[in-house]
Amino acid sequence: MSSAASRPTAGPFDRGHTDDLMAFLTASPSPYHAVASAAERLEKAGFRRVEETAAWDATSGGKYVIRGGAIIAWYVPEGAAAHTPYRIVGAHTDSPNLRVKPQPDMGAHGWRQVAVEVYGGTLLNTWLDRDLGLAGRLTLRDGSHHLVNVDRPLLRVPQLAIHLDRGVNDGLKLERQRHMQPIWGLGDVHEGDLIAFLAAEAGLDAEDVSGWDLMVHAVDAPAYLGRDRELLAGPRMDNLLSVHAAVAALAAVAGRDDLPYIPVLAAFDHEENGSEADTGAQGPLLGNVLERSVYARGGSYEDRARAFAGTVCLSSDTGHAVHPNYAERHDPTHHPRVNGGPILKVNVNQRYATDGSGRAVFAAACEKAGVPWQSFVSSNDMPCGTTIGPITAARHGIQTVDIGVAILSMHSARELCGAKDPYLLANALVAFLEG
């Protein structure tokens, strides 16, 4: 742990940042809503949206690009050279959940149901007997997209009563196809009912809707937890906690023209299912944005190579806090604790991209911000997850460091973190982006 653990944080964020995170989580039930929420905050900080189909100019200032559920934002200081390196905070906007199928209307025995597909590595049991809403985007025949959010109890995946499954407490087994289809009413099933309902909710004509990307979300509001309110429970912390911190950090450093780097936010979609999408870290979006920024400022391929060679990315994603009921599942010498500050994630098999050089970059940022930090490594007996970190490093040839906030209940419909850790992370990201 850093020696900064004994000093108060020197960054701009405090408990108010965690309060704002709660609002961000509530406003962002889908990656599309998360991107819209991030863009709204960036606009208030003076950023402007640029289109990928338009020519880019050499003007300084804050800019951002949106593609589906991904957003890339960057701030070009006045007079920045074409070969100026980048400081990137990478994150992802998607979370494991249940997503609506192309033919959503189904049912049986007088129940009306919605056909869903399991997205990512979700903890299925956490979606049972919970009040659920529905959110995402509707695509019209003209190609335009419209957000929709039914943020009230609409759906429920009912669990079988214990009287009909006497051994359930000895091991619950859920079949994704048969057992995870939520109910949303009674009566006969009619094709087109769900989309007609959602179109009406969005103020649209159902006849104009030709496509949709919809997902289920828990409607319980984020809440402080514990005697001293030192914990935070809420949905989609993996990984909107990092997206929110990165947006706040980028907005905090924007407007400064003495920055030695160009600060960047890269929030991708589809991390939870491998990042292989045009909006994922495996896609070309980040590289295209960085290269076009170099060339828009009159740079050459040589300038692009110089910029990338000096670039560092912090891949910020949630990690595992030591679980008090399952401590044996963790490495015995690495027990990250909530409210202990952000974690440095290490795996020698490159499931995380951190090396010793990257550790030094992260440690320096935390020391500058007065933020404590911790190390995380998986037990040798437990397979290690991965992030956008190794993908970013390999695809773009830039130094990448994996970090994050330690949480419990990862991939649950409702996760748990320390109330201090969101703003400790944000303060460390500010120091990193400042260079």
XYZ file of N, CA and C in Angstrom, residues 34-165:
396
model
N -26.065 5.577 -20.223
C -24.800 5.955 -19.580
C -24.026 6.934 -20.446
N -23.991 6.677 -21.744
C -23.304 7.578 -22.671
C -23.983 8.940 -22.695
N -25.313 8.943 -22.703
C -26.043 10.218 -22.696
C -25.779 10.985 -21.406
N -25.733 10.265 -20.272
C -25.449 10.919 -18.992
C -24.035 11.492 -18.970
N -23.071 10.737 -19.498
C -21.697 11.226 -19.567
C -21.595 12.448 -20.462
N -22.255 12.398 -21.622
C -22.207 13.528 -22.563
C -22.805 14.777 -21.936
N -23.879 14.620 -21.188
C -24.504 15.774 -20.528
C -23.534 16.443 -19.564
N -22.810 15.639 -18.795
C -21.838 16.201 -17.867
C -20.680 16.870 -18.603
N -20.233 16.267 -19.695
C -19.138 16.857 -20.461
C -19.557 18.159 -21.138
N -20.776 18.202 -21.627
C -21.271 19.440 -22.237
C -21.234 20.589 -21.234
N -21.606 20.303 -19.996
C -21.577 21.341 -18.954
C -20.153 21.806 -18.672
N -19.174 20.939 -18.956
C -17.767 21.288 -18.751
C -17.148 21.927 -19.991
N -17.970 22.191 -21.020
C -17.484 22.887 -22.207
C -17.104 22.007 -23.366
N -17.340 20.708 -23.276
C -17.031 19.802 -24.390
C -18.114 19.921 -25.460
N -17.732 19.619 -26.692
C -18.702 19.618 -27.781
C -18.583 18.310 -28.563
N -19.716 17.861 -29.063
C -19.736 16.613 -29.805
C -19.254 16.823 -31.231
N -18.433 15.899 -31.718
C -18.020 15.898 -33.121
C -18.494 14.584 -33.745
N -18.836 14.639 -35.002
C -19.336 13.460 -35.700
C -18.196 12.745 -36.417
N -18.237 11.436 -36.406
C -17.217 10.655 -37.100
C -17.262 10.875 -38.608
N -18.434 11.218 -39.130
C -18.589 11.390 -40.578
C -18.174 12.770 -41.055
N -17.871 13.679 -40.116
C -17.484 15.048 -40.485
C -15.961 15.179 -40.462
N -15.469 16.206 -41.155
C -14.033 16.522 -41.102
C -13.719 17.162 -39.759
N -12.578 16.786 -39.164
C -12.178 17.344 -37.879
C -11.173 18.461 -38.097
N -11.262 19.471 -37.230
C -10.352 20.604 -37.367
C -9.300 20.561 -36.254
N -8.431 21.562 -36.269
C -7.299 21.590 -35.347
C -7.581 22.395 -34.084
N -8.837 22.776 -33.852
C -9.144 23.607 -32.702
C -8.855 22.878 -31.395
N -8.485 23.649 -30.396
C -8.250 23.091 -29.070
C -9.578 22.977 -28.333
N -9.523 22.440 -27.112
C -10.723 22.328 -26.302
C -11.201 20.895 -26.163
N -12.365 20.752 -25.527
C -12.920 19.442 -25.252
C -13.858 18.965 -26.351
N -13.695 17.731 -26.748
C -14.511 17.135 -27.802
C -14.880 15.708 -27.396
N -15.956 15.205 -27.990
C -16.305 13.800 -27.742
C -17.030 13.222 -28.938
N -16.917 11.893 -29.044
C -17.563 11.109 -30.088
C -18.427 10.058 -29.415
N -19.630 9.861 -29.926
C -20.515 8.805 -29.440
C -20.773 7.831 -30.573
N -20.618 6.552 -30.265
C -21.032 5.498 -31.188
C -21.763 4.445 -30.371
N -23.082 4.365 -30.545
C -23.870 3.393 -29.792
C -23.713 3.587 -28.304
N -23.284 2.530 -27.606
C -23.083 2.586 -26.167
C -21.665 2.900 -25.756
N -20.891 3.537 -26.639
C -19.506 3.910 -26.340
C -19.315 5.408 -26.517
N -18.415 5.970 -25.739
C -18.077 7.385 -25.859
C -16.571 7.555 -25.666
N -15.966 8.340 -26.561
C -14.562 8.744 -26.430
C -14.548 10.263 -26.315
N -13.906 10.779 -25.273
C -13.827 12.227 -25.066
C -12.387 12.608 -24.796
N -11.990 13.795 -25.238
C -10.612 14.232 -25.047
C -10.558 15.751 -25.000
N -9.516 16.246 -24.347
C -9.293 17.689 -24.243
C -7.934 18.032 -24.826
N -7.926 18.882 -25.862
C -6.684 19.307 -26.506
C -6.277 20.661 -25.942
N -5.179 20.741 -25.176
C -4.725 22.033 -24.649
C -4.334 22.981 -25.781
N -4.454 24.249 -25.547
C -4.050 25.252 -26.517
C -2.568 25.069 -26.859
N -2.261 25.001 -28.144
C -0.883 24.886 -28.592
C -0.291 23.504 -28.508
N -1.100 22.487 -28.250
C -0.583 21.116 -28.157
C 0.026 20.687 -29.483
N 1.229 20.131 -29.436
C 1.892 19.657 -30.645
C 1.214 18.398 -31.157
N 1.427 18.118 -32.432
C 0.805 16.931 -33.030
C 1.299 15.638 -32.393
N 2.513 15.640 -31.847
C 3.063 14.424 -31.255
C 2.832 14.342 -29.742
N 1.980 15.217 -29.197
C 1.705 15.194 -27.762
C 1.103 13.846 -27.358
N 1.661 13.185 -26.357
C 1.110 11.889 -25.931
C -0.254 12.048 -25.248
N -0.931 10.938 -25.088
C -2.229 10.920 -24.432
C -2.125 10.290 -23.045
N -3.002 10.709 -22.165
C -3.242 10.021 -20.897
C -4.702 9.565 -20.940
N -4.932 8.255 -20.980
C -6.255 7.687 -21.219
C -6.769 6.980 -19.968
N -8.024 7.221 -19.637
C -8.724 6.385 -18.662
C -9.742 5.565 -19.433
N -9.566 4.243 -19.409
C -10.470 3.338 -20.107
C -11.446 2.690 -19.140
N -12.677 2.463 -19.604
C -13.703 1.831 -18.785
C -14.728 1.201 -19.724
N -15.802 0.660 -19.166
C -16.855 0.124 -20.029
C -18.230 0.462 -19.473
N -19.194 0.594 -20.376
C -20.534 1.061 -20.029
C -21.533 -0.055 -19.804
N -21.209 -1.278 -20.194
C -22.170 -2.381 -20.114
C -22.016 -3.160 -18.819
N -23.111 -3.814 -18.422
C -23.134 -4.662 -17.239
C -23.908 -5.934 -17.553
N -23.602 -7.040 -16.892
C -24.362 -8.278 -17.121
C -25.833 -8.084 -16.766
N -26.725 -8.603 -17.613
C -28.152 -8.461 -17.349
C -28.949 -9.398 -18.245
N -30.227 -9.135 -18.393
C -31.118 -9.886 -19.278
C -31.550 -8.957 -20.397
N -31.415 -9.408 -21.657
C -31.703 -8.547 -22.800
C -32.811 -9.134 -23.664
N -33.644 -8.255 -24.202
C -34.841 -8.647 -24.923
C -34.487 -9.241 -26.283
N -35.161 -10.334 -26.623
C -34.933 -11.022 -27.890
C -35.678 -10.330 -29.045
N -35.346 -10.695 -30.289
C -35.992 -10.065 -31.447
C -37.499 -10.283 -31.515
N -37.987 -11.416 -31.024
C -39.423 -11.667 -30.937
C -39.765 -11.790 -29.450
N -40.090 -10.670 -28.824
C -40.133 -10.630 -27.363
C -41.407 -11.150 -26.717
N -42.504 -11.212 -27.447
C -43.781 -11.543 -26.827
C -43.960 -13.053 -26.712
N -44.103 -13.528 -25.480
C -44.277 -14.948 -25.233
C -45.125 -15.114 -23.981
N -45.468 -16.345 -23.646
C -46.220 -16.594 -22.430
C -46.757 -18.000 -22.388
N -47.335 -18.362 -21.243
C -47.894 -19.703 -21.068
C -48.828 -19.696 -19.871
N -49.898 -20.512 -19.953
C -50.805 -20.740 -18.832
C -51.407 -19.443 -18.284
N -51.714 -18.530 -19.191
C -52.353 -17.284 -18.789
C -51.416 -16.180 -18.364
N -50.132 -16.466 -18.355
C -49.123 -15.450 -18.017
C -48.558 -14.848 -19.298
N -48.382 -13.543 -19.317
C -47.692 -12.868 -20.415
C -46.247 -12.649 -19.981
N -45.313 -13.003 -20.858
C -43.900 -12.936 -20.529
C -43.125 -12.205 -21.627
N -41.884 -11.865 -21.291
C -40.971 -11.236 -22.248
C -39.803 -12.187 -22.478
N -39.521 -12.489 -23.731
C -38.414 -13.384 -24.068
C -37.096 -12.634 -23.937
N -36.201 -13.154 -23.090
C -34.918 -12.497 -22.852
C -33.770 -13.475 -23.058
N -32.609 -12.911 -23.308
C -31.362 -13.654 -23.455
C -30.397 -13.169 -22.386
N -29.642 -14.088 -21.805
C -28.690 -13.713 -20.755
C -27.478 -13.050 -21.392
N -27.139 -11.852 -20.902
C -25.996 -11.091 -21.410
C -24.877 -11.116 -20.381
N -23.693 -11.578 -20.811
C -22.532 -11.561 -19.933
C -22.628 -12.603 -18.822
N -21.705 -12.528 -17.891
C -21.616 -13.511 -16.809
C -22.398 -13.099 -15.587
N -23.695 -12.926 -15.758
C -24.509 -12.430 -14.657
C -24.765 -13.497 -13.598
N -24.923 -13.067 -12.346
C -25.368 -13.943 -11.265
C -26.880 -14.077 -11.398
N -27.321 -15.171 -11.983
C -28.726 -15.323 -12.355
C -29.673 -15.200 -11.166
N -29.290 -15.781 -10.033
C -30.210 -15.785 -8.894
C -30.531 -14.391 -8.385
N -29.667 -13.396 -8.662
C -29.911 -12.045 -8.161
C -31.022 -11.331 -8.923
N -31.462 -11.916 -10.042
C -32.567 -11.330 -10.806
C -33.911 -11.934 -10.424
N -33.921 -12.899 -9.527
C -35.162 -13.544 -9.124
C -35.923 -12.704 -8.104
N -37.250 -12.701 -8.215
C -38.134 -12.062 -7.233
C -37.729 -10.620 -6.953
N -37.361 -9.926 -7.999
C -36.939 -8.523 -7.876
C -37.782 -7.683 -8.839
N -38.173 -6.495 -8.400
C -38.914 -5.593 -9.276
C -37.972 -5.063 -10.352
N -38.384 -5.215 -11.602
C -37.510 -4.917 -12.723
C -38.160 -3.928 -13.685
N -37.334 -3.037 -14.226
C -37.757 -2.135 -15.282
C -37.157 -2.565 -16.611
N -37.375 -1.759 -17.625
C -36.897 -2.074 -18.962
C -36.392 -0.790 -19.604
N -35.208 -0.839 -20.211
C -34.614 0.357 -20.785
C -33.745 0.003 -21.982
N -33.383 1.008 -22.753
C -32.519 0.822 -23.908
C -32.840 1.849 -24.977
N -32.762 1.428 -26.231
C -33.047 2.349 -27.320
C -33.943 1.676 -28.360
N -34.764 2.500 -28.984
C -35.601 2.091 -30.102
C -35.054 2.739 -31.363
N -34.972 1.971 -32.437
C -34.486 2.486 -33.710
C -35.664 2.616 -34.672
N -35.791 3.802 -35.273
C -36.889 4.065 -36.198
C -36.481 3.755 -37.630
N -37.482 3.743 -38.501
C -37.240 3.408 -39.904
C -36.281 4.384 -40.569
N -36.225 5.623 -40.080
C -35.309 6.598 -40.667
C -33.892 6.473 -40.127
N -33.639 5.482 -39.249
C -32.309 5.256 -38.697
C -32.025 5.992 -37.410
N -32.927 6.831 -36.960
C -32.714 7.564 -35.717
C -32.938 6.666 -34.509
N -32.295 7.017 -33.399
C -32.405 6.257 -32.157
C -33.095 7.096 -31.093
N -33.908 6.450 -30.285
C -34.614 7.123 -29.206
C -34.490 6.299 -27.937
N -34.055 6.944 -26.859
C -33.920 6.256 -25.584
C -35.288 6.020 -24.966
N -35.412 4.892 -24.277
C -36.628 4.590 -23.536
C -36.219 4.016 -22.187
N -36.960 4.386 -21.143
C -36.631 3.922 -19.801
C -37.916 3.794 -18.989
N -38.357 2.574 -18.786
C -39.483 2.314 -17.891
C -38.878 1.986 -16.532
N -38.715 3.009 -15.711
C -38.001 2.871 -14.441
C -38.994 2.697 -13.295
N -39.816 1.691 -13.416
C -40.791 1.351 -12.397
C -41.035 -0.159 -12.475
N -41.619 -0.763 -11.446
C -41.842 -2.212 -11.486
C -42.712 -2.619 -12.678
N -42.117 -3.353 -13.595
C -42.799 -3.784 -14.808
C -42.691 -5.295 -14.986
N -41.533 -5.843 -14.627
C -41.238 -7.253 -14.859
C -40.833 -7.936 -13.560
N -40.903 -9.267 -13.576
C -40.443 -10.049 -12.423
C -40.134 -11.458 -12.902
N -39.015 -11.999 -12.439
C -38.671 -13.399 -12.691
C -38.992 -14.159 -11.407
N -40.136 -14.836 -11.344
C -40.548 -15.471 -10.084
C -39.823 -16.783 -9.835
N -39.332 -16.925 -8.623
C -38.667 -18.171 -8.241
C -39.709 -19.220 -7.846
N -39.394 -20.467 -8.068
C -40.270 -21.560 -7.686
C -40.329 -21.662 -6.161
N -41.525 -21.821 -5.617
C -41.693 -21.918 -4.165
C -40.932 -23.122 -3.613
N -40.479 -22.986 -2.371
C -39.693 -24.048 -1.747
C -40.512 -25.330 -1.598
N -41.839 -25.198 -1.525
C -42.699 -26.380 -1.405
C -42.624 -27.266 -2.651
N -42.258 -26.653 -3.795
C -42.159 -27.389 -5.056
C -40.713 -27.708 -5.430
N -39.784 -27.316 -4.561
C -38.354 -27.592 -4.783
C -37.685 -27.685 -3.419
